[in-house]
PDB file of N, CA, C and O in Angstrom:
ATOM      1  N   UNK A   1     -11.144 -18.415   4.286  1.00 79.00           N
ATOM      2  CA  UNK A   1     -11.049 -17.400   3.271  1.00 79.00           C
ATOM      3  C   UNK A   1      -9.354 -17.689   2.921  1.00 79.00           C
ATOM      4  O   UNK A   1      -8.503 -17.679   3.942  1.00 79.00           O
ATOM      5  N   UNK A   2      -9.190 -17.789   1.849  1.00 92.00           N
ATOM      6  CA  UNK A   2      -7.650 -18.165   1.362  1.00 92.00           C
ATOM      7  C   UNK A   2      -7.192 -16.732   1.218  1.00 92.00           C
ATOM      8  O   UNK A   2      -7.842 -15.484   0.847  1.00 92.00           O
ATOM      9  N   UNK A   3      -5.553 -16.784   1.677  1.00 93.00           N
ATOM     10  CA  UNK A   3      -4.864 -15.515   1.942  1.00 93.00           C
ATOM     11  C   UNK A   3      -4.956 -15.058   0.461  1.00 93.00           C
ATOM     12  O   UNK A   3      -4.475 -15.635  -0.370  1.00 93.00           O
ATOM     13  N   UNK A   4      -4.627 -13.803   0.488  1.00 94.00           N
ATOM     14  CA  UNK A   4      -4.505 -13.242  -1.015  1.00 94.00           C
ATOM     15  C   UNK A   4      -3.183 -12.759  -1.073  1.00 94.00           C
ATOM     16  O   UNK A   4      -2.208 -12.226  -0.321  1.00 94.00           O
ATOM     17  N   UNK A   5      -2.329 -13.671  -2.085  1.00 97.00           N
ATOM     18  CA  UNK A   5      -0.856 -13.733  -2.585  1.00 97.00           C
ATOM     19  C   UNK A   5      -0.712 -13.222  -3.851  1.00 97.00           C
ATOM     20  O   UNK A   5      -1.562 -13.487  -4.614  1.00 97.00           O
ATOM     21  N   UNK A   6       0.055 -11.822  -4.212  1.00 97.00           N
ATOM     22  CA  UNK A   6       0.210 -11.589  -5.239  1.00 97.00           C
ATOM     23  C   UNK A   6       1.773 -11.520  -5.845  1.00 97.00           C
ATOM     24  O   UNK A   6       2.518 -11.749  -4.882  1.00 97.00           O
ATOM     25  N   UNK A   7       2.172 -11.608  -6.813  1.00 97.00           N
ATOM     26  CA  UNK A   7       3.915 -11.511  -7.480  1.00 97.00           C
ATOM     27  C   UNK A   7       3.968 -10.141  -7.992  1.00 97.00           C
ATOM     28  O   UNK A   7       3.136  -9.677  -8.621  1.00 97.00           O
ATOM     29  N   UNK A   8       5.182  -9.904  -7.713  1.00 96.00           N
ATOM     30  CA  UNK A   8       5.708  -8.667  -7.944  1.00 96.00           C
ATOM     31  C   UNK A   8       7.376  -8.588  -8.621  1.00 96.00           C
ATOM     32  O   UNK A   8       7.888  -9.685  -7.648  1.00 96.00           O
ATOM     33  N   UNK A   9       7.847  -7.926  -9.421  1.00 96.00           N
ATOM     34  CA  UNK A   9       8.593  -7.843  -9.872  1.00 96.00           C
ATOM     35  C   UNK A   9       9.554  -7.455  -8.641  1.00 96.00           C
ATOM     36  O   UNK A   9       8.974  -6.391  -7.586  1.00 96.00           O
ATOM     37  N   UNK A  10      10.662  -7.945  -8.198  1.00 96.00           N
ATOM     38  CA  UNK A  10      11.647  -7.352  -6.943  1.00 96.00           C
ATOM     39  C   UNK A  10      11.956  -5.668  -7.080  1.00 96.00           C
ATOM     40  O   UNK A  10      11.888  -5.083  -5.856  1.00 96.00           O
ATOM     41  N   UNK A  11      12.014  -5.111  -8.102  1.00 96.00           N
ATOM     42  CA  UNK A  11      11.894  -4.061  -8.488  1.00 96.00           C
ATOM     43  C   UNK A  11      11.103  -2.950  -7.196  1.00 96.00           C
ATOM     44  O   UNK A  11      11.311  -1.976  -7.247  1.00 96.00           O
ATOM     45  N   UNK A  12       9.926  -3.185  -7.554  1.00 97.00           N
ATOM     46  CA  UNK A  12       8.883  -2.608  -6.827  1.00 97.00           C
ATOM     47  C   UNK A  12       8.754  -2.780  -5.386  1.00 97.00           C
ATOM     48  O   UNK A  12       8.004  -2.292  -4.408  1.00 97.00           O
ATOM     49  N   UNK A  13       9.982  -3.328  -5.056  1.00 96.00           N
ATOM     50  CA  UNK A  13       9.924  -3.668  -3.162  1.00 96.00           C
ATOM     51  C   UNK A  13       9.762  -2.255  -2.704  1.00 96.00           C
ATOM     52  O   UNK A  13       9.530  -2.227  -1.176  1.00 96.00           O
ATOM     53  N   UNK A  14      10.415  -1.205  -2.937  1.00 95.00           N
ATOM     54  CA  UNK A  14      10.340   0.017  -2.167  1.00 95.00           C
ATOM     55  C   UNK A  14       8.847   0.325  -2.017  1.00 95.00           C
ATOM     56  O   UNK A  14       8.465   1.255  -1.005  1.00 95.00           O
ATOM     57  N   UNK A  15       8.197   0.244  -3.226  1.00 96.00           N
ATOM     58  CA  UNK A  15       6.591   0.308  -3.178  1.00 96.00           C
ATOM     59  C   UNK A  15       5.768  -0.293  -1.909  1.00 96.00           C
ATOM     60  O   UNK A  15       5.024   0.167  -1.098  1.00 96.00           O
ATOM     61  N   UNK A  16       6.293  -1.547  -2.192  1.00 96.00           N
ATOM     62  CA  UNK A  16       5.810  -2.562  -0.828  1.00 96.00           C
ATOM     63  C   UNK A  16       6.063  -2.178   0.509  1.00 96.00           C
ATOM     64  O   UNK A  16       5.229  -2.231   1.101  1.00 96.00           O
ATOM     65  N   UNK A  17       7.256  -1.637   0.511  1.00 95.00           N
ATOM     66  CA  UNK A  17       7.684  -1.390   2.068  1.00 95.00           C
ATOM     67  C   UNK A  17       6.794  -0.054   2.463  1.00 95.00           C
ATOM     68  O   UNK A  17       6.255   0.247   3.352  1.00 95.00           O
ATOM     69  N   UNK A  18       6.483   1.029   1.520  1.00 94.00           N
ATOM     70  CA  UNK A  18       5.543   2.061   1.582  1.00 94.00           C
ATOM     71  C   UNK A  18       4.280   1.886   2.190  1.00 94.00           C
ATOM     72  O   UNK A  18       3.642   2.444   3.020  1.00 94.00           O
ATOM     73  N   UNK A  19       3.694   1.039   1.107  1.00 94.00           N
ATOM     74  CA  UNK A  19       2.197   0.855   1.325  1.00 94.00           C
ATOM     75  C   UNK A  19       2.095  -0.049   2.620  1.00 94.00           C
ATOM     76  O   UNK A  19       0.916   0.073   3.464  1.00 94.00           O
ATOM     77  N   UNK A  20       2.992  -0.627   3.107  1.00 90.00           N
ATOM     78  CA  UNK A  20       2.910  -1.534   4.069  1.00 90.00           C
ATOM     79  C   UNK A  20       2.577  -0.710   5.668  1.00 90.00           C
ATOM     80  O   UNK A  20       2.533  -1.237   6.582  1.00 90.00           O
ATOM     81  N   UNK A  21       2.993   0.644   5.344  1.00 88.00           N
ATOM     82  CA  UNK A  21       2.956   1.522   6.551  1.00 88.00           C
ATOM     83  C   UNK A  21       1.162   2.011   6.866  1.00 88.00           C
ATOM     84  O   UNK A  21       0.720   2.435   7.659  1.00 88.00           O
ATOM     85  N   UNK A  22       0.676   1.417   5.488  1.00 89.00           N
ATOM     86  CA  UNK A  22      -0.697   1.859   5.690  1.00 89.00           C
ATOM     87  C   UNK A  22      -1.613   0.422   6.070  1.00 89.00           C
ATOM     88  O   UNK A  22      -1.151  -0.781   5.921  1.00 89.00           O
ATOM     89  N   UNK A  23      -2.811   0.337   6.667  1.00 84.00           N
ATOM     90  CA  UNK A  23      -3.527  -0.686   6.900  1.00 84.00           C
ATOM     91  C   UNK A  23      -4.182  -0.852   8.124  1.00 84.00           C
ATOM     92  O   UNK A  23      -4.240  -0.039   8.753  1.00 84.00           O
ATOM     93  N   UNK A  24      -4.039  -2.072   8.546  1.00 82.00           N
ATOM     94  CA  UNK A  24      -5.026  -2.150   9.815  1.00 82.00           C
ATOM     95  C   UNK A  24      -4.249  -3.205  11.095  1.00 82.00           C
ATOM     96  O   UNK A  24      -3.817  -4.080  10.487  1.00 82.00           O
ATOM     97  N   UNK A  25      -4.137  -2.554  12.262  1.00 79.00           N
ATOM     98  CA  UNK A  25      -3.575  -3.496  13.076  1.00 79.00           C
ATOM     99  C   UNK A  25      -4.046  -4.389  13.613  1.00 79.00           C
ATOM    100  O   UNK A  25      -5.339  -4.174  14.105  1.00 79.00           O
ATOM    101  N   UNK A  26      -3.982  -6.070  13.497  1.00 69.00           N
ATOM    102  CA  UNK A  26      -4.809  -7.068  14.036  1.00 69.00           C
ATOM    103  C   UNK A  26      -6.214  -6.721  13.295  1.00 69.00           C
ATOM    104  O   UNK A  26      -7.214  -7.427  13.866  1.00 69.00           O
ATOM    105  N   UNK A  27      -6.224  -6.256  12.121  1.00 65.00           N
ATOM    106  CA  UNK A  27      -7.466  -6.382  11.295  1.00 65.00           C
ATOM    107  C   UNK A  27      -8.732  -5.073  11.830  1.00 65.00           C
ATOM    108  O   UNK A  27      -9.791  -5.504  11.225  1.00 65.00           O
ATOM    109  N   UNK A  28      -8.132  -4.673  12.958  1.00 73.00           N
ATOM    110  CA  UNK A  28      -9.588  -3.616  13.620  1.00 73.00           C
ATOM    111  C   UNK A  28      -8.730  -2.292  13.653  1.00 73.00           C
ATOM    112  O   UNK A  28      -9.751  -1.504  13.604  1.00 73.00           O
ATOM    113  N   UNK A  29      -7.643  -1.913  14.055  1.00 79.00           N
ATOM    114  CA  UNK A  29      -7.353  -0.793  14.442  1.00 79.00           C
ATOM    115  C   UNK A  29      -6.612  -0.118  13.298  1.00 79.00           C
ATOM    116  O   UNK A  29      -5.723  -0.980  12.974  1.00 79.00           O
ATOM    117  N   UNK A  30      -6.785   1.170  12.831  1.00 82.00           N
ATOM    118  CA  UNK A  30      -6.333   1.888  11.517  1.00 82.00           C
ATOM    119  C   UNK A  30      -4.811   1.933  12.191  1.00 82.00           C
ATOM    120  O   UNK A  30      -4.643   2.286  13.417  1.00 82.00           O
ATOM    121  N   UNK A  31      -3.959   2.165  11.184  1.00 82.00           N
ATOM    122  CA  UNK A  31      -2.507   2.265  11.722  1.00 82.00           C
ATOM    123  C   UNK A  31      -2.309   3.748  12.076  1.00 82.00           C
ATOM    124  O   UNK A  31      -1.319   4.300  12.493  1.00 82.00           O
ATOM    125  N   UNK A  32      -3.089   4.535  11.031  1.00 79.00           N
ATOM    126  CA  UNK A  32      -2.960   6.239  11.504  1.00 79.00           C
ATOM    127  C   UNK A  32      -3.263   6.640  12.872  1.00 79.00           C
ATOM    128  O   UNK A  32      -2.915   7.821  13.260  1.00 79.00           O
ATOM    129  N   UNK A  33      -4.076   5.701  13.493  1.00 78.00           N
ATOM    130  CA  UNK A  33      -4.154   6.126  15.095  1.00 78.00           C
ATOM    131  C   UNK A  33      -5.690   6.586  15.120  1.00 78.00           C
ATOM    132  O   UNK A  33      -5.406   7.154  16.458  1.00 78.00           O
ATOM    133  N   UNK A  34      -6.250   7.032  14.420  1.00 81.00           N
ATOM    134  CA  UNK A  34      -7.538   7.752  14.195  1.00 81.00           C
ATOM    135  C   UNK A  34      -8.439   6.845  14.456  1.00 81.00           C
ATOM    136  O   UNK A  34      -8.899   6.351  13.425  1.00 81.00           O
ATOM    137  N   UNK A  35      -9.368   7.047  15.593  1.00 76.00           N
ATOM    138  CA  UNK A  35     -10.258   6.133  15.866  1.00 76.00           C
ATOM    139  C   UNK A  35     -11.527   6.307  14.964  1.00 76.00           C
ATOM    140  O   UNK A  35     -12.409   5.220  14.859  1.00 76.00           O
ATOM    141  N   UNK A  36     -11.601   7.717  14.058  1.00 80.00           N
ATOM    142  CA  UNK A  36     -12.712   8.112  13.367  1.00 80.00           C
ATOM    143  C   UNK A  36     -12.322   7.613  11.875  1.00 80.00           C
ATOM    144  O   UNK A  36     -13.028   7.593  11.210  1.00 80.00           O
ATOM    145  N   UNK A  37     -11.044   6.980  11.997  1.00 79.00           N
ATOM    146  CA  UNK A  37     -10.720   6.514  10.180  1.00 79.00           C
ATOM    147  C   UNK A  37     -11.935   5.704   9.446  1.00 79.00           C
ATOM    148  O   UNK A  37     -12.327   5.105  10.256  1.00 79.00           O
ATOM    149  N   UNK A  38     -11.890   6.387   8.481  1.00 82.00           N
ATOM    150  CA  UNK A  38     -13.078   5.340   7.703  1.00 82.00           C
ATOM    151  C   UNK A  38     -12.180   4.333   6.878  1.00 82.00           C
ATOM    152  O   UNK A  38     -13.024   3.460   6.324  1.00 82.00           O
ATOM    153  N   UNK A  39     -11.111   4.811   6.568  1.00 85.00           N
ATOM    154  CA  UNK A  39     -10.534   3.740   5.314  1.00 85.00           C
ATOM    155  C   UNK A  39      -8.759   4.136   5.169  1.00 85.00           C
ATOM    156  O   UNK A  39      -8.629   5.359   5.098  1.00 85.00           O
ATOM    157  N   UNK A  40      -8.033   3.387   5.568  1.00 88.00           N
ATOM    158  CA  UNK A  40      -6.710   3.392   5.685  1.00 88.00           C
ATOM    159  C   UNK A  40      -6.325   3.459   4.171  1.00 88.00           C
ATOM    160  O   UNK A  40      -5.236   4.194   3.760  1.00 88.00           O
ATOM    161  N   UNK A  41      -6.983   2.624   2.890  1.00 88.00           N
ATOM    162  CA  UNK A  41      -6.863   2.928   1.372  1.00 88.00           C
ATOM    163  C   UNK A  41      -6.905   4.398   1.238  1.00 88.00           C
ATOM    164  O   UNK A  41      -6.322   4.765   0.602  1.00 88.00           O
ATOM    165  N   UNK A  42      -7.951   4.658   1.471  1.00 89.00           N
ATOM    166  CA  UNK A  42      -8.132   6.408   1.458  1.00 89.00           C
ATOM    167  C   UNK A  42      -7.067   7.357   1.879  1.00 89.00           C
ATOM    168  O   UNK A  42      -6.650   8.447   0.846  1.00 89.00           O
ATOM    169  N   UNK A  43      -6.602   6.820   2.680  1.00 88.00           N
ATOM    170  CA  UNK A  43      -5.197   7.579   2.981  1.00 88.00           C
ATOM    171  C   UNK A  43      -4.009   7.432   2.161  1.00 88.00           C
ATOM    172  O   UNK A  43      -3.499   8.424   1.968  1.00 88.00           O
ATOM    173  N   UNK A  44      -4.037   6.086   1.875  1.00 92.00           N
ATOM    174  CA  UNK A  44      -3.055   5.712   0.841  1.00 92.00           C
ATOM    175  C   UNK A  44      -3.282   6.388  -0.466  1.00 92.00           C
ATOM    176  O   UNK A  44      -2.070   7.132  -0.898  1.00 92.00           O
ATOM    177  N   UNK A  45      -4.268   6.441  -0.848  1.00 91.00           N
ATOM    178  CA  UNK A  45      -4.394   7.368  -2.383  1.00 91.00           C
ATOM    179  C   UNK A  45      -4.641   8.505  -2.300  1.00 91.00           C
ATOM    180  O   UNK A  45      -4.090   9.332  -3.021  1.00 91.00           O
ATOM    181  N   UNK A  46      -4.905   8.980  -0.868  1.00 90.00           N
ATOM    182  CA  UNK A  46      -4.911  10.701  -0.896  1.00 90.00           C
ATOM    183  C   UNK A  46      -3.579  11.139  -0.676  1.00 90.00           C
ATOM    184  O   UNK A  46      -3.051  11.902  -1.284  1.00 90.00           O
ATOM    185  N   UNK A  47      -2.286  10.451  -0.109  1.00 92.00           N
ATOM    186  CA  UNK A  47      -1.036  10.623  -0.209  1.00 92.00           C
ATOM    187  C   UNK A  47      -0.336  10.432  -1.296  1.00 92.00           C
ATOM    188  O   UNK A  47       0.440  11.240  -1.801  1.00 92.00           O
ATOM    189  N   UNK A  48      -0.736   9.496  -2.216  1.00 93.00           N
ATOM    190  CA  UNK A  48      -0.209   9.314  -3.466  1.00 93.00           C
ATOM    191  C   UNK A  48      -0.681  10.453  -4.498  1.00 93.00           C
ATOM    192  O   UNK A  48       0.259  11.355  -5.058  1.00 93.00           O
ATOM    193  N   UNK A  49      -2.118  11.111  -4.246  1.00 91.00           N
ATOM    194  CA  UNK A  49      -2.776  12.158  -5.264  1.00 91.00           C
ATOM    195  C   UNK A  49      -1.769  13.346  -5.004  1.00 91.00           C
ATOM    196  O   UNK A  49      -1.634  14.390  -5.422  1.00 91.00           O
ATOM    197  N   UNK A  50      -1.540  13.657  -3.373  1.00 92.00           N
ATOM    198  CA  UNK A  50      -1.144  14.811  -2.872  1.00 92.00           C
ATOM    199  C   UNK A  50       0.692  14.643  -2.930  1.00 92.00           C
ATOM    200  O   UNK A  50       1.104  15.782  -2.332  1.00 92.00           O
ATOM    201  N   UNK A  51       1.183  13.532  -3.134  1.00 88.00           N
ATOM    202  CA  UNK A  51       2.607  13.572  -3.685  1.00 88.00           C
ATOM    203  C   UNK A  51       3.230  13.159  -2.075  1.00 88.00           C
ATOM    204  O   UNK A  51       4.446  13.461  -2.004  1.00 88.00           O
ATOM    205  N   UNK A  52       2.498  12.782  -1.196  1.00 86.00           N
ATOM    206  CA  UNK A  52       3.536  12.543   0.284  1.00 86.00           C
ATOM    207  C   UNK A  52       3.722  11.369  -0.028  1.00 86.00           C
ATOM    208  O   UNK A  52       3.683  10.590  -0.942  1.00 86.00           O
ATOM    209  N   UNK A  53       4.927  10.979   1.286  1.00 87.00           N
ATOM    210  CA  UNK A  53       5.633   9.697   1.443  1.00 87.00           C
ATOM    211  C   UNK A  53       6.187   9.389   0.062  1.00 87.00           C
ATOM    212  O   UNK A  53       6.668   7.965  -0.238  1.00 87.00           O
ATOM    213  N   UNK A  54       6.653   9.854  -0.832  1.00 92.00           N
ATOM    214  CA  UNK A  54       7.366   9.826  -2.148  1.00 92.00           C
ATOM    215  C   UNK A  54       6.875   8.742  -2.788  1.00 92.00           C
ATOM    216  O   UNK A  54       7.276   8.497  -3.905  1.00 92.00           O
ATOM    217  N   UNK A  55       5.168   8.653  -3.189  1.00 94.00           N
ATOM    218  CA  UNK A  55       4.391   7.844  -3.917  1.00 94.00           C
ATOM    219  C   UNK A  55       4.368   8.478  -4.743  1.00 94.00           C
ATOM    220  O   UNK A  55       4.968   7.743  -6.313  1.00 94.00           O
ATOM    221  N   UNK A  56       4.427   9.579  -5.776  1.00 94.00           N
ATOM    222  CA  UNK A  56       4.523  10.034  -6.723  1.00 94.00           C
ATOM    223  C   UNK A  56       6.061  10.069  -7.467  1.00 94.00           C
ATOM    224  O   UNK A  56       6.127   9.998  -8.726  1.00 94.00           O
ATOM    225  N   UNK A  57       7.382  10.322  -6.750  1.00 94.00           N
ATOM    226  CA  UNK A  57       8.555   9.975  -7.025  1.00 94.00           C
ATOM    227  C   UNK A  57       8.779   8.361  -7.645  1.00 94.00           C
ATOM    228  O   UNK A  57       9.148   8.196  -8.518  1.00 94.00           O
ATOM    229  N   UNK A  58       8.082   7.682  -6.838  1.00 95.00           N
ATOM    230  CA  UNK A  58       7.975   6.218  -7.280  1.00 95.00           C
ATOM    231  C   UNK A  58       7.690   5.988  -8.135  1.00 95.00           C
ATOM    232  O   UNK A  58       7.829   5.164  -9.325  1.00 95.00           O
ATOM    233  N   UNK A  59       6.345   6.573  -8.665  1.00 96.00           N
ATOM    234  CA  UNK A  59       5.288   6.377  -9.542  1.00 96.00           C
ATOM    235  C   UNK A  59       6.466   6.656 -10.949  1.00 96.00           C
ATOM    236  O   UNK A  59       6.299   5.865 -12.191  1.00 96.00           O
ATOM    237  N   UNK A  60       6.708   8.037 -11.020  1.00 96.00           N
ATOM    238  CA  UNK A  60       7.551   8.663 -11.790  1.00 96.00           C
ATOM    239  C   UNK A  60       8.981   7.733 -12.283  1.00 96.00           C
ATOM    240  O   UNK A  60       9.305   7.430 -13.255  1.00 96.00           O
ATOM    241  N   UNK A  61       9.439   7.446 -11.083  1.00 96.00           N
ATOM    242  CA  UNK A  61      10.680   6.152 -11.187  1.00 96.00           C
ATOM    243  C   UNK A  61      10.599   5.162 -12.060  1.00 96.00           C
ATOM    244  O   UNK A  61      11.332   4.624 -13.032  1.00 96.00           O
ATOM    245  N   UNK A  62       9.196   4.638 -11.753  1.00 96.00           N
ATOM    246  CA  UNK A  62       8.891   3.257 -12.586  1.00 96.00           C
ATOM    247  C   UNK A  62       7.995   3.509 -14.060  1.00 96.00           C
ATOM    248  O   UNK A  62       7.621   2.688 -14.776  1.00 96.00           O
ATOM    249  N   UNK A  63       7.973   4.812 -14.163  1.00 97.00           N
ATOM    250  CA  UNK A  63       7.229   5.477 -15.541  1.00 97.00           C
ATOM    251  C   UNK A  63       6.146   4.542 -15.503  1.00 97.00           C
ATOM    252  O   UNK A  63       5.686   4.217 -16.716  1.00 97.00           O
ATOM    253  N   UNK A  64       5.174   4.757 -14.348  1.00 97.00           N
ATOM    254  CA  UNK A  64       4.055   4.284 -14.445  1.00 97.00           C
ATOM    255  C   UNK A  64       2.455   5.066 -14.702  1.00 97.00           C
ATOM    256  O   UNK A  64       2.926   6.424 -14.034  1.00 97.00           O
ATOM    257  N   UNK A  65       1.759   4.777 -15.512  1.00 97.00           N
ATOM    258  CA  UNK A  65       0.519   5.559 -15.779  1.00 97.00           C
ATOM    259  C   UNK A  65      -0.214   5.603 -14.042  1.00 97.00           C
ATOM    260  O   UNK A  65       0.078   4.679 -13.700  1.00 97.00           O
ATOM    261  N   UNK A  66      -0.916   6.701 -14.123  1.00 95.00           N
ATOM    262  CA  UNK A  66      -2.025   6.615 -13.029  1.00 95.00           C
ATOM    263  C   UNK A  66      -2.557   5.424 -12.861  1.00 95.00           C
ATOM    264  O   UNK A  66      -2.678   4.636 -11.746  1.00 95.00           O
ATOM    265  N   UNK A  67      -3.347   4.798 -13.904  1.00 96.00           N
ATOM    266  CA  UNK A  67      -4.079   3.290 -13.527  1.00 96.00           C
ATOM    267  C   UNK A  67      -3.073   2.403 -13.099  1.00 96.00           C
ATOM    268  O   UNK A  67      -3.793   1.743 -12.211  1.00 96.00           O
ATOM    269  N   UNK A  68      -2.170   2.195 -13.945  1.00 96.00           N
ATOM    270  CA  UNK A  68      -1.105   1.276 -13.411  1.00 96.00           C
ATOM    271  C   UNK A  68      -0.532   1.363 -11.967  1.00 96.00           C
ATOM    272  O   UNK A  68      -0.653   0.200 -11.214  1.00 96.00           O
ATOM    273  N   UNK A  69      -0.339   2.458 -11.472  1.00 95.00           N
ATOM    274  CA  UNK A  69       0.268   2.915  -9.942  1.00 95.00           C
ATOM    275  C   UNK A  69      -0.740   2.463  -9.134  1.00 95.00           C
ATOM    276  O   UNK A  69      -0.721   1.797  -8.266  1.00 95.00           O
ATOM    277  N   UNK A  70      -2.050   2.820  -9.891  1.00 94.00           N
ATOM    278  CA  UNK A  70      -3.153   2.807  -8.630  1.00 94.00           C
ATOM    279  C   UNK A  70      -3.632   1.032  -8.395  1.00 94.00           C
ATOM    280  O   UNK A  70      -3.649   0.811  -6.858  1.00 94.00           O
ATOM    281  N   UNK A  71      -3.319   0.793  -9.574  1.00 95.00           N
ATOM    282  CA  UNK A  71      -3.600  -0.844  -9.350  1.00 95.00           C
ATOM    283  C   UNK A  71      -2.599  -1.593  -8.628  1.00 95.00           C
ATOM    284  O   UNK A  71      -2.998  -2.321  -7.362  1.00 95.00           O
ATOM    285  N   UNK A  72      -1.293  -1.174  -8.702  1.00 95.00           N
ATOM    286  CA  UNK A  72      -0.150  -1.459  -7.723  1.00 95.00           C
ATOM    287  C   UNK A  72      -0.613  -1.399  -6.309  1.00 95.00           C
ATOM    288  O   UNK A  72      -0.328  -2.196  -5.380  1.00 95.00           O
ATOM    289  N   UNK A  73      -0.677   0.140  -6.057  1.00 95.00           N
ATOM    290  CA  UNK A  73      -0.945   0.231  -4.712  1.00 95.00           C
ATOM    291  C   UNK A  73      -2.125  -0.568  -4.219  1.00 95.00           C
ATOM    292  O   UNK A  73      -2.088  -0.849  -2.874  1.00 95.00           O
ATOM    293  N   UNK A  74      -3.269  -0.593  -4.888  1.00 93.00           N
ATOM    294  CA  UNK A  74      -4.456  -1.158  -4.237  1.00 93.00           C
ATOM    295  C   UNK A  74      -4.081  -2.845  -4.265  1.00 93.00           C
ATOM    296  O   UNK A  74      -4.475  -3.697  -3.003  1.00 93.00           O
ATOM    297  N   UNK A  75      -3.286  -3.372  -5.106  1.00 95.00           N
ATOM    298  CA  UNK A  75      -3.453  -4.752  -5.057  1.00 95.00           C
ATOM    299  C   UNK A  75      -2.313  -5.195  -3.625  1.00 95.00           C
ATOM    300  O   UNK A  75      -2.308  -6.257  -2.997  1.00 95.00           O
ATOM    301  N   UNK A  76      -0.927  -4.456  -3.629  1.00 96.00           N
ATOM    302  CA  UNK A  76      -0.220  -4.558  -2.367  1.00 96.00           C
ATOM    303  C   UNK A  76      -0.958  -4.344  -1.086  1.00 96.00           C
ATOM    304  O   UNK A  76      -0.992  -4.944  -0.359  1.00 96.00           O
ATOM    305  N   UNK A  77      -1.857  -3.310  -0.916  1.00 93.00           N
ATOM    306  CA  UNK A  77      -2.720  -2.996   0.145  1.00 93.00           C
ATOM    307  C   UNK A  77      -3.438  -4.351   0.552  1.00 93.00           C
ATOM    308  O   UNK A  77      -3.388  -4.313   1.697  1.00 93.00           O
ATOM    309  N   UNK A  78      -4.164  -4.961  -0.298  1.00 92.00           N
ATOM    310  CA  UNK A  78      -5.213  -5.936  -0.004  1.00 92.00           C
ATOM    311  C   UNK A  78      -4.359  -7.339   0.154  1.00 92.00           C
ATOM    312  O   UNK A  78      -4.702  -7.885   0.656  1.00 92.00           O
ATOM    313  N   UNK A  79      -3.121  -7.137  -0.230  1.00 94.00           N
ATOM    314  CA  UNK A  79      -2.532  -8.610  -0.266  1.00 94.00           C
ATOM    315  C   UNK A  79      -2.051  -9.097   1.079  1.00 94.00           C
ATOM    316  O   UNK A  79      -1.836  -8.294   1.549  1.00 94.00           O
ATOM    317  N   UNK A  80      -2.007 -10.511   1.326  1.00 92.00           N
ATOM    318  CA  UNK A  80      -1.689 -10.846   2.471  1.00 92.00           C
ATOM    319  C   UNK A  80      -0.093 -11.243   2.481  1.00 92.00           C
ATOM    320  O   UNK A  80       0.450 -11.188   3.591  1.00 92.00           O
ATOM    321  N   UNK A  81      -0.003 -11.320   1.584  1.00 94.00           N
ATOM    322  CA  UNK A  81       1.600 -11.909   1.218  1.00 94.00           C
ATOM    323  C   UNK A  81       1.634 -11.236  -0.168  1.00 94.00           C
ATOM    324  O   UNK A  81       1.259 -11.458  -1.314  1.00 94.00           O
ATOM    325  N   UNK A  82       3.297 -10.623  -0.377  1.00 96.00           N
ATOM    326  CA  UNK A  82       3.999 -10.525  -1.657  1.00 96.00           C
ATOM    327  C   UNK A  82       5.033 -11.256  -2.117  1.00 96.00           C
ATOM    328  O   UNK A  82       5.784 -11.431  -1.100  1.00 96.00           O
ATOM    329  N   UNK A  83       5.051 -11.942  -2.932  1.00 97.00           N
ATOM    330  CA  UNK A  83       6.156 -12.757  -3.458  1.00 97.00           C
ATOM    331  C   UNK A  83       7.021 -12.048  -4.402  1.00 97.00           C
ATOM    332  O   UNK A  83       6.407 -11.413  -5.453  1.00 97.00           O
ATOM    333  N   UNK A  84       8.106 -12.089  -4.436  1.00 97.00           N
ATOM    334  CA  UNK A  84       8.745 -11.400  -5.732  1.00 97.00           C
ATOM    335  C   UNK A  84       9.288 -12.527  -6.630  1.00 97.00           C
ATOM    336  O   UNK A  84       9.846 -13.536  -5.961  1.00 97.00           O
ATOM    337  N   UNK A  85       9.408 -12.121  -7.788  1.00 94.00           N
ATOM    338  CA  UNK A  85       9.538 -12.767  -8.915  1.00 94.00           C
ATOM    339  C   UNK A  85      10.623 -12.223 -10.029  1.00 94.00           C
ATOM    340  O   UNK A  85      11.000 -11.221  -9.610  1.00 94.00           O
TER     341      UNK A  85
END
């Protein structure tokens, strides 16, 4: 399978750093440390909706609508590499 590479403006690097805290270690163990975790993406979206980890503040700062911000979060989450343009 080809790696997933996305391109974002460098101004979004703070969001990329935050999203990189979510995901899987070695593609199998959730970073949250909960062996019963069903979805690290669910953790990310829940934290955003609940205002945790400054995600709402970032959304407000960049003046992004919910759909736009959710798409950025999901794209960063699934990307193997982020290239800044």
